[in-house]
mmCIF file of N, CA and C in Angstrom:
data_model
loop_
_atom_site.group_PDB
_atom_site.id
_atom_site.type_symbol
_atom_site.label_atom_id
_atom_site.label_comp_id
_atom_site.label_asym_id
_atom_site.label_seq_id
_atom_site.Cartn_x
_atom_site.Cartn_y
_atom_site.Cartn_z
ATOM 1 N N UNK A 1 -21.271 -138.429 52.364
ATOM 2 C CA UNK A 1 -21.013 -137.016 52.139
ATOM 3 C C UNK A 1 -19.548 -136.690 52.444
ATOM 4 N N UNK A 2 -18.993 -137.140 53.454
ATOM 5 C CA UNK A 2 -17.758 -137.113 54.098
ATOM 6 C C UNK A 2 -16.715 -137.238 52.822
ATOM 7 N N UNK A 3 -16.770 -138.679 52.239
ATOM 8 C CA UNK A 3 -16.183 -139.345 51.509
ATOM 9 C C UNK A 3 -16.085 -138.754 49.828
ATOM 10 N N UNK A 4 -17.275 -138.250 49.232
ATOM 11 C CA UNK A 4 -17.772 -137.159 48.215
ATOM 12 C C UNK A 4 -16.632 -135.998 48.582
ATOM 13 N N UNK A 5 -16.687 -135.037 49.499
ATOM 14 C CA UNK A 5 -15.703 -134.610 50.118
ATOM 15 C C UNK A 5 -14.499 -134.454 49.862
ATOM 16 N N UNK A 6 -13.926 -135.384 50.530
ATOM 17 C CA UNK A 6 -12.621 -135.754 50.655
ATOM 18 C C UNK A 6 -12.241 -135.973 49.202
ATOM 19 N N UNK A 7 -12.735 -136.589 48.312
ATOM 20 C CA UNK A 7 -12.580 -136.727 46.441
ATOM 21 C C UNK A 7 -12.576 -135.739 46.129
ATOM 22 N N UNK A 8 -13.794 -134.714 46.276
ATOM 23 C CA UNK A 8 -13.889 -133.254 45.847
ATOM 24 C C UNK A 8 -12.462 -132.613 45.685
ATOM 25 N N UNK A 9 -11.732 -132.608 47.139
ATOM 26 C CA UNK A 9 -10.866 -131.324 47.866
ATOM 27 C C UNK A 9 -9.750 -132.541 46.988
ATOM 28 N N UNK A 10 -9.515 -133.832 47.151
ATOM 29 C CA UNK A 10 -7.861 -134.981 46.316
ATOM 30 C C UNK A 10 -8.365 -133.732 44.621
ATOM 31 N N UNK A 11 -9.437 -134.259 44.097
ATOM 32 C CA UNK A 11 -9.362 -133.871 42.771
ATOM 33 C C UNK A 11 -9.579 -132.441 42.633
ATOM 34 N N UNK A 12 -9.732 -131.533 43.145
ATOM 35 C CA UNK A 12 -9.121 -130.213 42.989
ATOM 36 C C UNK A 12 -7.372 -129.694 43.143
ATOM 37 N N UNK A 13 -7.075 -130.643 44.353
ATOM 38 C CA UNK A 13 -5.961 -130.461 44.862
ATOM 39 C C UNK A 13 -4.837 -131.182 43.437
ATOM 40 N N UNK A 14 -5.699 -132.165 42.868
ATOM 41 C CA UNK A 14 -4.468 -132.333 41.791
ATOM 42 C C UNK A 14 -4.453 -131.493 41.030
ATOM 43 N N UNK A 15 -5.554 -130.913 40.248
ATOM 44 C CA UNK A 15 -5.944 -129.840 39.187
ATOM 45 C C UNK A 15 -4.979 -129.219 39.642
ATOM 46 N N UNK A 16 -4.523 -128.183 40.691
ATOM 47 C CA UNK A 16 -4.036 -126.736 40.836
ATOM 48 C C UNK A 16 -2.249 -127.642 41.121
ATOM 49 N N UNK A 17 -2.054 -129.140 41.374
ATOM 50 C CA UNK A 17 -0.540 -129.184 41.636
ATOM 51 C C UNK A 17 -0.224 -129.533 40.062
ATOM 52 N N UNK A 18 -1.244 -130.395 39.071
ATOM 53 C CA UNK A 18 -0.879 -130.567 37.319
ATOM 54 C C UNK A 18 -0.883 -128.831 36.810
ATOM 55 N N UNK A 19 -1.742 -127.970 36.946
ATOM 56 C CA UNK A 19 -1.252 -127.069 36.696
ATOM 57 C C UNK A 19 -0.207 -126.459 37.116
ATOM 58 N N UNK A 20 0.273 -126.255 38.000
ATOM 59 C CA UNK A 20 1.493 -125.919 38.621
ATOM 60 C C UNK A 20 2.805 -126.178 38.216
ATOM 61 N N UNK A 21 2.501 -127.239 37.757
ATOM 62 C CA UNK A 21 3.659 -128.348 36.998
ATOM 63 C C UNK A 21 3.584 -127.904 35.898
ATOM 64 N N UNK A 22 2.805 -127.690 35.089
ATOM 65 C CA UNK A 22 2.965 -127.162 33.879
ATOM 66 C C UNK A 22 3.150 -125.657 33.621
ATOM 67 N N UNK A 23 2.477 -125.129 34.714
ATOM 68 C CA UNK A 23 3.526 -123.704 34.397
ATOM 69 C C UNK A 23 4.492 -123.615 34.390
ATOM 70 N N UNK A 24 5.222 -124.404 35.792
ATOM 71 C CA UNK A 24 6.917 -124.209 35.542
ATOM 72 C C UNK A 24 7.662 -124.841 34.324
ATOM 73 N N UNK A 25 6.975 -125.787 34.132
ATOM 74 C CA UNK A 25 7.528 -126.562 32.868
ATOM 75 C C UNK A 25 7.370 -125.374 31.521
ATOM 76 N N UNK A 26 6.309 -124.705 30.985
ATOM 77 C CA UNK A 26 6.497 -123.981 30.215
ATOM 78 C C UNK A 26 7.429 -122.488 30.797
ATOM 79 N N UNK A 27 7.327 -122.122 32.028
ATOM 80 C CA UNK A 27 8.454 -121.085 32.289
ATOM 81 C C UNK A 27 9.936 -121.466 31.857
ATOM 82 N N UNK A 28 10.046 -122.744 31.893
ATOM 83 C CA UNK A 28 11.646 -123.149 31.945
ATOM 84 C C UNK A 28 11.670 -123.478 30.345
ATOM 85 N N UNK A 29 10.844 -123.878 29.595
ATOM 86 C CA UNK A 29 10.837 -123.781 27.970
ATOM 87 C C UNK A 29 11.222 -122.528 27.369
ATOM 88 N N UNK A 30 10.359 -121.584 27.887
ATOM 89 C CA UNK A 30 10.170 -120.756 27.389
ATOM 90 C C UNK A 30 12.170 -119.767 27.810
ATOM 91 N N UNK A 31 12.373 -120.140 28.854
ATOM 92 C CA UNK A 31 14.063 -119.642 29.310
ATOM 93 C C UNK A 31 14.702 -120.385 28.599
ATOM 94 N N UNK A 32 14.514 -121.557 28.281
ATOM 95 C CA UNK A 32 15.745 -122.420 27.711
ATOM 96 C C UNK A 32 15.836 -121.814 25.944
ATOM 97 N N UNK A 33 14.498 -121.649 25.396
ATOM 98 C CA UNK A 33 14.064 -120.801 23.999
ATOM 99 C C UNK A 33 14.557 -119.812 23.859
ATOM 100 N N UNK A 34 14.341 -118.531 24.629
ATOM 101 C CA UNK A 34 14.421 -117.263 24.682
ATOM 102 C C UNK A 34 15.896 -116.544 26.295
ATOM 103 N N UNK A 35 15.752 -117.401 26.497
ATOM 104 C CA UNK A 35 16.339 -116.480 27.704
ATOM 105 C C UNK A 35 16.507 -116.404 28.806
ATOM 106 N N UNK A 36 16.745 -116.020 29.796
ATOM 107 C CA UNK A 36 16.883 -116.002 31.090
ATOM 108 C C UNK A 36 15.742 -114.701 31.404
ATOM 109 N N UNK A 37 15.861 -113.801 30.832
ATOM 110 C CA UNK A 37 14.722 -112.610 30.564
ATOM 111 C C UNK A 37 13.496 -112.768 30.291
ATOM 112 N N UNK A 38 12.820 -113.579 29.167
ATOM 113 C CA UNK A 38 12.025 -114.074 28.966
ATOM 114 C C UNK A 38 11.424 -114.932 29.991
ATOM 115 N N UNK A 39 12.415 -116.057 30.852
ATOM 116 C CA UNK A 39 11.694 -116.895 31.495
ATOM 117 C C UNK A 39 11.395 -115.541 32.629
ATOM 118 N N UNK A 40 11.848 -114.759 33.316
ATOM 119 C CA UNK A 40 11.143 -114.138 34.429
ATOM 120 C C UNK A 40 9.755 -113.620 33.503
ATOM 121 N N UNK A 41 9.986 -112.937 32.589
ATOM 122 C CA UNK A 41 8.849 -112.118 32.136
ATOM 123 C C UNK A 41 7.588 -113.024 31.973
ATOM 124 N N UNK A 42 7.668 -114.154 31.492
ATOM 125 C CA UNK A 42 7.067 -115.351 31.472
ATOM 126 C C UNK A 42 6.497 -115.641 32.694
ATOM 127 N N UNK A 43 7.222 -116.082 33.438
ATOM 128 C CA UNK A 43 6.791 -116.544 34.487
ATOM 129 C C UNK A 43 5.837 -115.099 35.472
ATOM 130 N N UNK A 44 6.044 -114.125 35.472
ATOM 131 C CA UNK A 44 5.822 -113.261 35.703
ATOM 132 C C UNK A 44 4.325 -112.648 35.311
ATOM 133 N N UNK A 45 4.301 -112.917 33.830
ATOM 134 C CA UNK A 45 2.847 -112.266 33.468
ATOM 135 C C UNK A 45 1.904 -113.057 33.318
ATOM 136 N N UNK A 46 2.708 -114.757 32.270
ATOM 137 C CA UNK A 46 1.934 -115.544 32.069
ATOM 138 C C UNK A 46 1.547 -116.315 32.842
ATOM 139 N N UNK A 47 2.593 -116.628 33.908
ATOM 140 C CA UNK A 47 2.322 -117.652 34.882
ATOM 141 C C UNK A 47 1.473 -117.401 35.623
ATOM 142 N N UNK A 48 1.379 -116.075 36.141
ATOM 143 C CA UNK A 48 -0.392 -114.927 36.694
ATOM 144 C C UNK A 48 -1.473 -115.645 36.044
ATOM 145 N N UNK A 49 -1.384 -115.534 34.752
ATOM 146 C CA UNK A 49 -2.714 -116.358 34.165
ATOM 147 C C UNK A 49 -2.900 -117.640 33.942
ATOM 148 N N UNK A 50 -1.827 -118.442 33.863
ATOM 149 C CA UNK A 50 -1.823 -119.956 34.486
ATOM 150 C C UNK A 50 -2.343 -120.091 35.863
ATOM 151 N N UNK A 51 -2.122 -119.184 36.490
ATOM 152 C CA UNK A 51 -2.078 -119.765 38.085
ATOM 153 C C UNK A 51 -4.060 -119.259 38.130
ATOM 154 N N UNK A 52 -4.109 -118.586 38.031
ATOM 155 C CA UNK A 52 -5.407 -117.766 38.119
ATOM 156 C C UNK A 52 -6.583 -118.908 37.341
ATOM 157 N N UNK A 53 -6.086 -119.356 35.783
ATOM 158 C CA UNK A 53 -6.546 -120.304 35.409
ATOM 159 C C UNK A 53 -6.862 -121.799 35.805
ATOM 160 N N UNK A 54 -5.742 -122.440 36.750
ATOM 161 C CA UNK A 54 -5.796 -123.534 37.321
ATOM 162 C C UNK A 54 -6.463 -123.270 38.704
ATOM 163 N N UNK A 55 -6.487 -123.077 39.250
ATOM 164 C CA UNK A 55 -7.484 -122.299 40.583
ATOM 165 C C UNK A 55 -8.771 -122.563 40.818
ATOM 166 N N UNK A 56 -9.004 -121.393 39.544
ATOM 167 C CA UNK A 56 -10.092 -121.817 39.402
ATOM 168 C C UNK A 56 -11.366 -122.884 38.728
ATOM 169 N N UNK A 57 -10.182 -123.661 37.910
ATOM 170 C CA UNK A 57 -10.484 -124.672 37.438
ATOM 171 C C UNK A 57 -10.842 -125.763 38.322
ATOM 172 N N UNK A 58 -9.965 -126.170 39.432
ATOM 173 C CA UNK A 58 -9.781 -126.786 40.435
ATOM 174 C C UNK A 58 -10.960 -126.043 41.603
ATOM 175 N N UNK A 59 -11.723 -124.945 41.613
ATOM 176 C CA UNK A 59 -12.385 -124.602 42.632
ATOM 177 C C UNK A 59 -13.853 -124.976 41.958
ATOM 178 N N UNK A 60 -13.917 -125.138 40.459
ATOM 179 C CA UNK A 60 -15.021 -125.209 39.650
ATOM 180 C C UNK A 60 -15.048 -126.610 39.952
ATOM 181 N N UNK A 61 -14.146 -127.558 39.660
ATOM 182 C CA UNK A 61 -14.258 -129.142 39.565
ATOM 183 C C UNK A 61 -14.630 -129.267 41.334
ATOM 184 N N UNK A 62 -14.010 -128.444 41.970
ATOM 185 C CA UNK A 62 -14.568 -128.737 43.671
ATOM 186 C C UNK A 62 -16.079 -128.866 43.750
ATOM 187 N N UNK A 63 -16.398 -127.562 43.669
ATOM 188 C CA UNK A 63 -17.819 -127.204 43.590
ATOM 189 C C UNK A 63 -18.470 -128.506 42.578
ATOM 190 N N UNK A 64 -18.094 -128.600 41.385
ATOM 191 C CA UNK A 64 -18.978 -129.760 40.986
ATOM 192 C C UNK A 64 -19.220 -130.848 41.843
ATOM 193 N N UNK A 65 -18.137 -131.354 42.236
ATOM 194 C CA UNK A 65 -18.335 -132.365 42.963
ATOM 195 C C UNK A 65 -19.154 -132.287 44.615
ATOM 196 N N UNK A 66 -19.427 -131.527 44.947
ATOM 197 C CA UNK A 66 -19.613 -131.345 46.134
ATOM 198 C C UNK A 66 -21.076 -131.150 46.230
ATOM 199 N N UNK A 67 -21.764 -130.536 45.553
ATOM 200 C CA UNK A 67 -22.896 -129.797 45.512
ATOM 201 C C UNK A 67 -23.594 -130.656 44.670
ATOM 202 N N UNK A 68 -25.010 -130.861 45.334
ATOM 203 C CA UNK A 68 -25.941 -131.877 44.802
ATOM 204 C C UNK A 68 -25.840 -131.632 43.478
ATOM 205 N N UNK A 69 -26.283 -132.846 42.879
ATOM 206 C CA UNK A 69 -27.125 -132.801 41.429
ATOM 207 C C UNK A 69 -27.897 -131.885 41.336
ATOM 208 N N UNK A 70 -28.964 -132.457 41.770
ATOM 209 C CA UNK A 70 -30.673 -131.934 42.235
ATOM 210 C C UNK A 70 -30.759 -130.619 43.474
ATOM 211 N N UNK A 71 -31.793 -129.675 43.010
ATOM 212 C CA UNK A 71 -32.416 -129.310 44.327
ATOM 213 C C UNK A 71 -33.360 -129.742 44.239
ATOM 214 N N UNK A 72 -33.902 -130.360 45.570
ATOM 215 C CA UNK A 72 -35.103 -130.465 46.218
ATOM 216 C C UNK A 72 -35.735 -129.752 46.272
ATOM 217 N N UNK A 73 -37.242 -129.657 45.610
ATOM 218 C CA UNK A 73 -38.187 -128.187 45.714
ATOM 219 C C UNK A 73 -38.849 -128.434 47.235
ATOM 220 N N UNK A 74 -38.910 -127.840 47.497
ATOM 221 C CA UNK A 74 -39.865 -127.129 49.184
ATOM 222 C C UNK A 74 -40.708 -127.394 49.035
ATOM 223 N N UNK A 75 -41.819 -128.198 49.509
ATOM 224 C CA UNK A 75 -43.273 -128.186 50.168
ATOM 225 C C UNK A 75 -43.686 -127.452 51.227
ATOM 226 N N UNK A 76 -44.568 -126.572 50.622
ATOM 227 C CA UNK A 76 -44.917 -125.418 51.828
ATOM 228 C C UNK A 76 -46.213 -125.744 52.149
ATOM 229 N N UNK A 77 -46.807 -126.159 53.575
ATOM 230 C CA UNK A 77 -47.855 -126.605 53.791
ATOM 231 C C UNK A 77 -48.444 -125.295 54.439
ATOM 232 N N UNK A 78 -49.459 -124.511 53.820
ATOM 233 C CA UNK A 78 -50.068 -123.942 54.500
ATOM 234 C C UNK A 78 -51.434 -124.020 55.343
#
């Protein structure tokens, strides 16, 4: 479980630093294209929804990994 874990939190933790990387990488495209203006505005509105997007991508791939397959149904002995 420990070990499940620890993979969970590495492979989320890359999700949100590859996204990260690629926002700035398209912020600085998008300045070198358009502008010095553009890259704040960019980085500014879109990068909000990059960041928001990778997050939770990375909190979804957590949760997959972490959380059984299966539930176990309950035996209720009365």
């Amino acid at each position: 479980a420990r070990r499940r874990r620890r993979l969970a939190v590495l492979a989320a933790m890359g999700t949100v630093a590859l996204g990260n990387i690629v926002r700035i990488t398209a912020s600085l495209a998008v300045g070198l294209v358009a502008g010095r203006g553009s890259l704040v505005l960019f980085h500014d509105w879109a990068g909000s929804a990059f960041a928001f997007a990778y997050v939770l991508a990375g909190y979804v791939l957590f949760l997959f990994l972490v959380l059984p397959r299966e539930v176990q149904p309950r035996v209720v002995v009365a």
